[in-house]
Coordinates of C-alpha atoms in Angstrom, one line a residue:
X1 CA 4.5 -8.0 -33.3
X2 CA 8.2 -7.2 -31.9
X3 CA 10.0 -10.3 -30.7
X4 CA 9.9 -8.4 -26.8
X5 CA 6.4 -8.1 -26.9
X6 CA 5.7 -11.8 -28.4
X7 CA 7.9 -12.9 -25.8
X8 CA 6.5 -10.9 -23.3
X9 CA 3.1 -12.5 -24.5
X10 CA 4.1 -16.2 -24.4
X11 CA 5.6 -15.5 -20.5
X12 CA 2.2 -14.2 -19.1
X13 CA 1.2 -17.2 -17.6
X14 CA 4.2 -18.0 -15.7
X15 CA 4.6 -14.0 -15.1
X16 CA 0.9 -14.0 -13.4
X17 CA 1.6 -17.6 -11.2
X18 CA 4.7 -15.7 -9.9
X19 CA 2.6 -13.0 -8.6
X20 CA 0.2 -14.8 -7.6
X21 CA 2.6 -17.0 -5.5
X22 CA 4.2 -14.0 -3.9
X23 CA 1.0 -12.8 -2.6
X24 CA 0.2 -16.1 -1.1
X25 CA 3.1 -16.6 0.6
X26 CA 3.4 -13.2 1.4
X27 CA -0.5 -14.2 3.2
X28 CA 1.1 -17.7 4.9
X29 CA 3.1 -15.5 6.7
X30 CA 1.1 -13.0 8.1
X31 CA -1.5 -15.9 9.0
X32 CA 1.2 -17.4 11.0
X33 CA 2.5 -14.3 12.5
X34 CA -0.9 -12.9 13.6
X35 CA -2.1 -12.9 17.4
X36 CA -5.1 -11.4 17.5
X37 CA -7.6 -10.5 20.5
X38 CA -10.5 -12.7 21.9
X39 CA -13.6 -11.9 23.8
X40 CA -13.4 -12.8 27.6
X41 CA -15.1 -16.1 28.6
X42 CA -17.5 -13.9 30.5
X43 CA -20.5 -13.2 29.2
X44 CA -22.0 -10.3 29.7
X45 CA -23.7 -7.1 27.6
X46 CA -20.3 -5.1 27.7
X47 CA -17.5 -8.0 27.4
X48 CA -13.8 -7.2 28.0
X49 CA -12.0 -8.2 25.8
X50 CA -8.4 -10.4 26.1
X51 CA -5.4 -12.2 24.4
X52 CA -6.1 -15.8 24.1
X53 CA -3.4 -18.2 25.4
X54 CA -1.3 -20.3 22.6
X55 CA -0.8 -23.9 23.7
X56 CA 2.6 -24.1 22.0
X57 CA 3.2 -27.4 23.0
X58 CA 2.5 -29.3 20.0
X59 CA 4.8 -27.1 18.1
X60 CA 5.8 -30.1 15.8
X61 CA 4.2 -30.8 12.4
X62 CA 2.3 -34.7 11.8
X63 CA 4.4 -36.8 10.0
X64 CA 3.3 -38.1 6.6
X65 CA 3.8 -40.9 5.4
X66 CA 2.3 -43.4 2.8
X67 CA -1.0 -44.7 2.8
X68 CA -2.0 -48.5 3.9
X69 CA -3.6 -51.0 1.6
X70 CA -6.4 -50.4 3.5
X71 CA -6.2 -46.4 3.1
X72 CA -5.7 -46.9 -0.7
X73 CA -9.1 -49.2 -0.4
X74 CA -11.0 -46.0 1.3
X75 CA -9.8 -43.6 -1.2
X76 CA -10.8 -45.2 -4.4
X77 CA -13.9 -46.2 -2.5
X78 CA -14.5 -42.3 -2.0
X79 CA -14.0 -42.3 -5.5
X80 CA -16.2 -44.3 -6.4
X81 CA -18.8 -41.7 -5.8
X82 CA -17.8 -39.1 -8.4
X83 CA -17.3 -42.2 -11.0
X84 CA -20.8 -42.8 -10.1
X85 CA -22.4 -39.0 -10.5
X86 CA -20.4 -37.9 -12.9
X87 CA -21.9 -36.0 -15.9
X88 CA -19.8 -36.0 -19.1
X89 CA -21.9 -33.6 -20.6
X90 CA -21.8 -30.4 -18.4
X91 CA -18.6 -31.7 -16.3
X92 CA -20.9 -31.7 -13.3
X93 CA -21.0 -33.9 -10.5
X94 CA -24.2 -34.3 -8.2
X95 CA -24.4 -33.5 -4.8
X96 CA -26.2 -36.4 -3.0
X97 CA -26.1 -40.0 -5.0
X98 CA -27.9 -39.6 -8.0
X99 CA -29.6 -36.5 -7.2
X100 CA -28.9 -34.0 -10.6
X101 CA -28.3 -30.6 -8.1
X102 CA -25.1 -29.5 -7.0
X103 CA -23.9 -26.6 -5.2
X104 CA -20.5 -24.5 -5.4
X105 CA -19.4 -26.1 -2.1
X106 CA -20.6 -29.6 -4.0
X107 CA -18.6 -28.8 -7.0
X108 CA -15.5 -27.8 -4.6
X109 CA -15.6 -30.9 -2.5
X110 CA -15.3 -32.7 -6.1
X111 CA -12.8 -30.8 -7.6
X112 CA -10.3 -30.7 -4.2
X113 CA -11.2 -34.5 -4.3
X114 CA -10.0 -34.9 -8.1
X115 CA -6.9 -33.5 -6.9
X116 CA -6.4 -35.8 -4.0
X117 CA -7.4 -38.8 -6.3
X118 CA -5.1 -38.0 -9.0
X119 CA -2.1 -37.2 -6.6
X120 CA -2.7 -40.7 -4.8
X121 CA -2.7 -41.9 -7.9
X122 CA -6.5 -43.1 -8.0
X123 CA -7.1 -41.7 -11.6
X124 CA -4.4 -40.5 -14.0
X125 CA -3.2 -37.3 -15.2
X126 CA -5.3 -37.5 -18.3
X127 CA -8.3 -38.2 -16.8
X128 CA -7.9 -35.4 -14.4
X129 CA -7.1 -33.4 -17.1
X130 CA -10.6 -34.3 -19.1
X131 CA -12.5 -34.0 -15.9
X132 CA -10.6 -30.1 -15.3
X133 CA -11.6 -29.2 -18.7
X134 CA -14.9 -30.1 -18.7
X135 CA -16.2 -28.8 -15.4
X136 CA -13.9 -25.0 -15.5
X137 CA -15.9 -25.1 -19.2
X138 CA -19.3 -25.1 -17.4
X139 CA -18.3 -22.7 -14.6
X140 CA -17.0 -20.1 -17.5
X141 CA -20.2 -20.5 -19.2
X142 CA -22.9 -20.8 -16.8
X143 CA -25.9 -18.7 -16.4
X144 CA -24.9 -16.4 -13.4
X145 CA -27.3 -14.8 -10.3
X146 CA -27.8 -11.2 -11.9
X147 CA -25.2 -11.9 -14.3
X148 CA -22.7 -11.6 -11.3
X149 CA -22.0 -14.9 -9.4
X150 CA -23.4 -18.6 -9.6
X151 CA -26.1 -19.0 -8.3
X152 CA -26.9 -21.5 -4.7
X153 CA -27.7 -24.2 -6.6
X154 CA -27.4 -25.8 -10.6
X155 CA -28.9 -28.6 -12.3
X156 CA -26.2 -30.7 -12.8
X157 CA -27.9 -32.5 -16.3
X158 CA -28.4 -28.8 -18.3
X159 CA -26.5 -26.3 -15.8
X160 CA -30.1 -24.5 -15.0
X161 CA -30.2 -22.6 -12.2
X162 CA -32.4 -24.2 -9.8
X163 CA -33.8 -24.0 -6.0
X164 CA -32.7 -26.1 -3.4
X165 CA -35.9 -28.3 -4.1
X166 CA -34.1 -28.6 -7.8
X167 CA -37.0 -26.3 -9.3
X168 CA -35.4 -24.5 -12.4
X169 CA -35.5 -20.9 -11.8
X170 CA -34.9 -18.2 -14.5
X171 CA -33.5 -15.6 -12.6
X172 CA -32.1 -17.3 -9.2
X173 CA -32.2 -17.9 -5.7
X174 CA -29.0 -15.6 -5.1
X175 CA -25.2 -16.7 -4.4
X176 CA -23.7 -17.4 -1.5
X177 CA -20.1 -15.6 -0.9
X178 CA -19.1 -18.9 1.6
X179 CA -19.2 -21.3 -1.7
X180 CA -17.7 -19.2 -3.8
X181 CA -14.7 -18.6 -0.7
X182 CA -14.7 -22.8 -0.9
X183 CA -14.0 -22.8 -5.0
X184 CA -11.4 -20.5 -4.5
X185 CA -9.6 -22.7 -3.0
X186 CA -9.1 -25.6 -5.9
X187 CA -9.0 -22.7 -8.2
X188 CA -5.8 -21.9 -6.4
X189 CA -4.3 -25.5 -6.4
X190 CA -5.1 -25.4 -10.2
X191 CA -3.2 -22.1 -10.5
X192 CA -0.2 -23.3 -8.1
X193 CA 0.5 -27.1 -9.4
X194 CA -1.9 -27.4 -12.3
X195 CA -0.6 -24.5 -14.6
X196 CA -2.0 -26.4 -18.0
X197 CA -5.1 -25.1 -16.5
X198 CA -4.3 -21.5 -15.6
X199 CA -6.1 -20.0 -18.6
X200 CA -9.4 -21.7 -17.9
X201 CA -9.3 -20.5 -14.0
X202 CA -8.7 -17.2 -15.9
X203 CA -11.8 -17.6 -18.1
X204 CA -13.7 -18.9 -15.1
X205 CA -12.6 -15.5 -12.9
X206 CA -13.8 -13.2 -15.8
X207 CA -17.1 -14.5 -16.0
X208 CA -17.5 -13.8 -12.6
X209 CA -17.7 -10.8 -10.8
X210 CA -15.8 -11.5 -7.2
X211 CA -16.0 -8.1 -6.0
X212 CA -19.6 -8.1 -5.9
X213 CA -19.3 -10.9 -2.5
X214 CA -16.9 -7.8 -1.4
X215 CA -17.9 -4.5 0.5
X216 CA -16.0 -3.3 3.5
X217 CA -13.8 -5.9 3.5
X218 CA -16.8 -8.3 4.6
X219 CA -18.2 -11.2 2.3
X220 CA -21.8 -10.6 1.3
X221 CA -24.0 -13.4 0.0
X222 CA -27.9 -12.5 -1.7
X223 CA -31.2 -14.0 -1.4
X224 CA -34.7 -13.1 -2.7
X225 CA -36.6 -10.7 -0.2
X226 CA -40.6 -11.4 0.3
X227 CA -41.3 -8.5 -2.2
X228 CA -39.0 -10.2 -4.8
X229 CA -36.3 -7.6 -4.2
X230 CA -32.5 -8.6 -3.8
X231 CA -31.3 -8.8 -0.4
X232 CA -28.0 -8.1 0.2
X233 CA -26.6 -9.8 3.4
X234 CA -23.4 -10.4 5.5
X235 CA -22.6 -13.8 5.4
X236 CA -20.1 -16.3 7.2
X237 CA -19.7 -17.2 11.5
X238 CA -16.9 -18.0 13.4
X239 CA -14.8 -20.5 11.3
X240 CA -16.6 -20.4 7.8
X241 CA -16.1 -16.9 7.8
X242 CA -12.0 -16.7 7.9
X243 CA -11.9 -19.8 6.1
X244 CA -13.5 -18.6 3.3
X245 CA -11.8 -15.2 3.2
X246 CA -8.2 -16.8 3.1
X247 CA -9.3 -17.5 -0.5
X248 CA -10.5 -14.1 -1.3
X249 CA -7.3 -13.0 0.0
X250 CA -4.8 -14.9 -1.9
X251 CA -6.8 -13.3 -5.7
X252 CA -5.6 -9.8 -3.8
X253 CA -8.6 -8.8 -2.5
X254 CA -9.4 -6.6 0.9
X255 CA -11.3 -9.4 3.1
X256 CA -9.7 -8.2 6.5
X257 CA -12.8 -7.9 8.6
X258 CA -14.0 -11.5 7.6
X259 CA -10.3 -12.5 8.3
X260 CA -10.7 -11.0 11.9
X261 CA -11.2 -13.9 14.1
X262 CA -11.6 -11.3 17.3
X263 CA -14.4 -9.1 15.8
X264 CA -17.4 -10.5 17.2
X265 CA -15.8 -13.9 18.9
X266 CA -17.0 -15.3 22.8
X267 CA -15.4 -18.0 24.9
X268 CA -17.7 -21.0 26.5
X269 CA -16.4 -23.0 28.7
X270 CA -17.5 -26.6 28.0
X271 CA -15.4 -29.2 30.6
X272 CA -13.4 -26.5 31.2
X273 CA -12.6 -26.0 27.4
X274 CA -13.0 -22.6 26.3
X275 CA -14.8 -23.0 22.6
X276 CA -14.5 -19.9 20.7
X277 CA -18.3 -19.3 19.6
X278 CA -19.7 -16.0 17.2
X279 CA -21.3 -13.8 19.4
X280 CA -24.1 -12.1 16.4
X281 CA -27.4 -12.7 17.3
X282 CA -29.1 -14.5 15.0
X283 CA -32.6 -11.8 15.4
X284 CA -30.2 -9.9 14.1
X285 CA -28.1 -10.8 11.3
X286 CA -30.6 -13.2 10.2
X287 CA -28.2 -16.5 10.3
X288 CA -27.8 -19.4 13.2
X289 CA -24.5 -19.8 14.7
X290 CA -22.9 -23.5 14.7
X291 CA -19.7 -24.6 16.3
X292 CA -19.0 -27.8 14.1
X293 CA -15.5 -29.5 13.3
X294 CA -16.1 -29.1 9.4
X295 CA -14.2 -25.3 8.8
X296 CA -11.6 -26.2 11.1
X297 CA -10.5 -29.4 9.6
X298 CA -11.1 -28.1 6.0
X299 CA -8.8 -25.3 7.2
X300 CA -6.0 -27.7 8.3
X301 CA -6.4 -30.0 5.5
X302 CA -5.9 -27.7 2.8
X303 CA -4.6 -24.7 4.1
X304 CA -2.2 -25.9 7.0
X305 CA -3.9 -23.8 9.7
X306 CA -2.3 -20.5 11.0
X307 CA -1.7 -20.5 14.1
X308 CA -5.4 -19.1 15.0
X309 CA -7.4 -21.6 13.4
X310 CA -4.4 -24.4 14.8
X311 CA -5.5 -23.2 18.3
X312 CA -9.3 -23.2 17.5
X313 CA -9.8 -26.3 15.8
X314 CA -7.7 -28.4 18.6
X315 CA -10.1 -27.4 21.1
X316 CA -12.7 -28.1 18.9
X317 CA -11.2 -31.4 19.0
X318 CA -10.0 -31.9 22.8
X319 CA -13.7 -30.8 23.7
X320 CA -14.9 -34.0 21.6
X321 CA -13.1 -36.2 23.2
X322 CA -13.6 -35.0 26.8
X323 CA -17.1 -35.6 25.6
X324 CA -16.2 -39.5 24.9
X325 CA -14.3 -39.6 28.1
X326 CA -17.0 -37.9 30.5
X327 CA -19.8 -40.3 29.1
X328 CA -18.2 -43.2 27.1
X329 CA -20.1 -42.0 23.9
X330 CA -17.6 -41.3 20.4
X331 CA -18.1 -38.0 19.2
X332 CA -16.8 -36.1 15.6
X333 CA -19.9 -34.0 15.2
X334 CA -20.2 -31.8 12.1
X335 CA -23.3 -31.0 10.0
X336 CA -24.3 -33.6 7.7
X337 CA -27.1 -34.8 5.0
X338 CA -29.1 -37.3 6.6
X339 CA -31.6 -40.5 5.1
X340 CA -34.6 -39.3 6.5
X341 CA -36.3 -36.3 6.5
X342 CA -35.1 -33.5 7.6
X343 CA -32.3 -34.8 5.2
X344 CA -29.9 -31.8 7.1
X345 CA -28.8 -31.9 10.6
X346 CA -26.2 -29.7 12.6
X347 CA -24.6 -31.8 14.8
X348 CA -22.8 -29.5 16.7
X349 CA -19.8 -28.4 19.6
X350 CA -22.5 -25.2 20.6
X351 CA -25.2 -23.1 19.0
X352 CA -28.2 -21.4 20.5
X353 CA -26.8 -21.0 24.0
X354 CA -26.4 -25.1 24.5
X355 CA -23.5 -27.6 24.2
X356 CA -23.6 -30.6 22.2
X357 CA -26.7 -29.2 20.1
X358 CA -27.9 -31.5 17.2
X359 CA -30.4 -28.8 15.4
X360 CA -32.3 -28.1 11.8
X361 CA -31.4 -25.4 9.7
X362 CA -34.6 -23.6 10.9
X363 CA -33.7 -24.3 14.6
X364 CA -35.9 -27.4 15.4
X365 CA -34.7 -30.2 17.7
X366 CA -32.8 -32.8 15.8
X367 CA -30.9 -34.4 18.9
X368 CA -32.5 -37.8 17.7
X369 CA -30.4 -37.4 14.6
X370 CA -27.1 -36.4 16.6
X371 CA -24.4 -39.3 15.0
X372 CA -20.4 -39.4 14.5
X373 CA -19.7 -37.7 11.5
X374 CA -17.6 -39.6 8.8
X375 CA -15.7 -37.0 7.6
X376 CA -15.5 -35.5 10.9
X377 CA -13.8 -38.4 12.3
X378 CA -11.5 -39.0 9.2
X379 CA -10.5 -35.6 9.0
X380 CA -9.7 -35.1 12.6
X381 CA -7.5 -38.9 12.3
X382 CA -5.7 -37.1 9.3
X383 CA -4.7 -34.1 11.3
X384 CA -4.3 -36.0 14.6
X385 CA -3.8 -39.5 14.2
X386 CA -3.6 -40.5 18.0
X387 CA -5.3 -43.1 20.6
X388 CA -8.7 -41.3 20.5
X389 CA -9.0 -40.6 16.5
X390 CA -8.2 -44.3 15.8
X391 CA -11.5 -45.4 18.3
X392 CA -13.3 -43.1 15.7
X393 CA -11.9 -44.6 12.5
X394 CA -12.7 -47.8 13.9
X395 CA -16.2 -46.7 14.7
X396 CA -16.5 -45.7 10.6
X397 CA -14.0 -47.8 8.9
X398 CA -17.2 -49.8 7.0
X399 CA -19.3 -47.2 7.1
X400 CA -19.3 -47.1 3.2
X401 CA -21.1 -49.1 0.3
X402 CA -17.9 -50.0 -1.8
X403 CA -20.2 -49.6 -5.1
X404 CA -21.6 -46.3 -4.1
X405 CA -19.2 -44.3 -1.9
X406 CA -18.6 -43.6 2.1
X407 CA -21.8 -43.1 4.0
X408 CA -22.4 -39.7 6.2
X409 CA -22.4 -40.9 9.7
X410 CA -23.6 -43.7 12.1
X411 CA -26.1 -42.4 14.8
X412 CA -25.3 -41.6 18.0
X413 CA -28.4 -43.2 19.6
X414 CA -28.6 -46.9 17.4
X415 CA -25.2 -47.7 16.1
X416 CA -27.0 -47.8 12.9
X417 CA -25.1 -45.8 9.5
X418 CA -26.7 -42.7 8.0
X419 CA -26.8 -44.2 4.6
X420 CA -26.8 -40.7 3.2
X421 CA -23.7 -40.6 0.5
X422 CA -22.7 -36.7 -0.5
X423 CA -20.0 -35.3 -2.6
X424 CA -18.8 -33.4 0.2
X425 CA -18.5 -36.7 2.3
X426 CA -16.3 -38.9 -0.3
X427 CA -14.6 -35.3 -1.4
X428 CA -13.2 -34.7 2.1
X429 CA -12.8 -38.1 3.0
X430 CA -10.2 -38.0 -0.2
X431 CA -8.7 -35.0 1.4
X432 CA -7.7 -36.5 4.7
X433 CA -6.3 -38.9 2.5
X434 CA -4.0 -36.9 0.8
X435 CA -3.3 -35.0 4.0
X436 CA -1.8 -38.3 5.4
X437 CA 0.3 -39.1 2.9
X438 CA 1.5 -35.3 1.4
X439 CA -0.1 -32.7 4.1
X440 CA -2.3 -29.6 3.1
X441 CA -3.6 -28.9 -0.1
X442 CA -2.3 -25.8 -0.7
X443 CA 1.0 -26.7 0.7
X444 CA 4.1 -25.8 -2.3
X445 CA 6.1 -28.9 -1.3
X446 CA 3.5 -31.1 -3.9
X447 CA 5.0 -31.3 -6.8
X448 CA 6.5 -27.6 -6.8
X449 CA 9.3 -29.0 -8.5
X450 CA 7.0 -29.7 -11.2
X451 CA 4.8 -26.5 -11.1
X452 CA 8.3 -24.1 -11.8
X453 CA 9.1 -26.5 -15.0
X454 CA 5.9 -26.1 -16.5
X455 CA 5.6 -22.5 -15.5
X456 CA 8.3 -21.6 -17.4
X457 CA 7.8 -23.8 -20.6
X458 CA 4.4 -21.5 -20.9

């Protein structure tokens, strides 16, 4: 081999992170420069549409700053969790406390929480290193829905695909296109600040066929019809939907419809808050429609908002605590594993045509589950940090087993904790934490410094 082409060789890594970083920030800045339409606050069958109005008042950034003792106490309690339900042998981590199923939204929330631990300084670089190794192994290995995409759910002991009961299934229950959007998104803080780890990502992309989620610039997920055929369907609502997409767009790839926050978005006025809600009927498209805090927080935590989602998700906010200050009762709602059957709740802003609807995943009542969500109310202190999120971190500040991990909520109705402890919990508990103390996820002012040196030693 010539010494331009074995040079040219031994530079492809840091060659492919400097594309890969003009793209991004090539998509930051269209993000932030975007100002899309919105769909009138009346409803009607033939809406008009119009502009939505900016509140440009906050214009500053939150400070960061250091965590407290106490903070430091919360993350390594978070911690705690994936110490618990870790699996050396597949790299795995399981969703709910030792329950051997995890999901690629389960697996995100652990590896975006890896990163926040090891950038607080909760585990060290080696370990984070082992743990990387061992879990983008499994996800470059795996058995794979059609040989395309992971499938919904994994045994986290042997890496079988599985149902959501944890039944091991040969072929599959299908993928969904919304977790795979979530992975993205650590896969890109690997690639950014991690690039030790670039050829594994690599490995993990190649396994995986990401255009298949793609078709018309929309993000398609699959399930099994009644006849056993494969059902290919639209997936993602207001919130999810561009969140996930960001993801998809930063590997190149055409996800402007999903991106499109106008296309099928309605205003509700709820104490004279307009909520941006999706408009698709769910006879139609086959999916419910939640307004929850979780895709906007996610979005600020690790992406930084644009200034879309900045405008969404503080009305998401405001409209919480003008609940709180209407009828005295705390409110972070989000959706959330509970301890008792039906085990899953939407506690939500809107969905099926009412406010403040606490619902099942097939629609049944669950308002005697509605609680303040743990996450919800520590991710919205990270982003916010004022009078009303402290009243909610003071609500949840021992809402944890310090063996086991942060608990999901405390109910609305008797004060008392949902004792339910998720990855997803203790993994975006850990990211608020890190957003305190160094901002979003994504963000190049962690360790960038670092991320050029290495680049360039590859």
């Amino acid at each position: 081999m010539s010494t331009f082409k074995h040079n040219l060789v031994k530079a492809r890594s840091a060659l492919i992170f400097l594309v890969g970083l003009t793209l991004a920030f090539w998509l930051v800045y269209s993000l932030e420069t975007w100002n899309p339409k919105v769909v009138s606050t009346e409803i009607s069958k033939q809406p008009s549409f119009q502009k939505i109005t900016f509140d440009n008042s906050d214009v500053k950034s939150r400070a960061h700053r250091e965590l407290t003792e106490r903070e430091r106490r919360w993350a390594q309690t978070a911690w705690r969790y994936f110490e618990n339900n870790y699996i050396p042998e597949t790299g795995l981590v399981n969703s709910a406390d030792k329950y051997p199923a995890a999901t690629m939204w389960d697996i995100s929330s652990y590896l975006l929480g890896m990163i926040a631990a090891e950038r607080l300084a909760i585990i060290s670089g080696a370990q984070f290193d082992s743990r990387v190794t061992a879990l983008l192994q499994t996800l470059g290995t795996m058995p794979l829905f059609e040989g395309k995409l992971p499938n919904k759910s994994y045994n986290t002991g042997n890496v079988a695909m599985v149902t959501y009961n944890n039944e091991e299934s040969q072929r599959g229950i299908g993928w969904s296109a919304i977790d795979v959007g979530r992975i993205m998104v650590p896969f890109n803080v690997l690639v950014w600040h991690y690039p030790k780890h670039n050829a594994a990502v690599n490995q993990v992309l190649a396994h995986w066929d990401i255009d298949a989620i793609i078709e018309n610039a929309e993000l398609f997920g699959t399930a099994i019809g009644d006849e056993g055929e494969t059902l290919l369907l639209q997936e993602g609502r207001l919130g999810y939907e561009e969140y996930a997409a960001k993801s998809f767009s930063l590997i190149s790839r055409d996800v402007g419809k999903a991106l499109d926050y106008e296309a099928n978005m309605k205003l509700v006025d709820i104490y004279g808050i307009e909520i941006a809600t999706d408009d698709r009927k769910p006879s139609e498209f086959g999916a419910l429609n939640y307004v929850v805090s979780e895709p906007y927080i996610l979005d600020g935590l690790e992406y930084g908002w644009d200034r879309f989602s900045k405008e969404l998700s503080k009305r998401v906010f405001n409209v919480q605590k003008a609940r709180y200050e209407r009828t005295g009762v705390l409110t972070a709602v989000s959706e959330d594993n509970i301890d008792v059957a039906p085990y899953f709740v939407y506690n939500t802003v809107f969905a099926d045509g009412q406010a403040w609807n606490a619902t099942t995943e097939s629609g049944e009542d669950a308002s005697e589950f509605r609680s303040v969500s743990t996450k919800a109310a520590l991710g919205f202190h990270a982003l916010y940090e004022n009078d009303y999120t402290a009243k909610l971190v003071n609500h949840v500040s021992s809402n944890y087993d310090p063996q086991r991990g942060w608990y999901s909520g405390v109910y609305e109705a008797s004060g008392k904790p949902n004792k339910a402890i998720t990855a997803n919990t203790n993994g975006i508990i850990l990211e608020a934490l890190h957003y305190i103390q160094f901002g979003p996820m994504m963000s190049m002012r962690v360790g960038s410094g670092a991320l050029i040196a290495e680049a360039e030693e590859e």
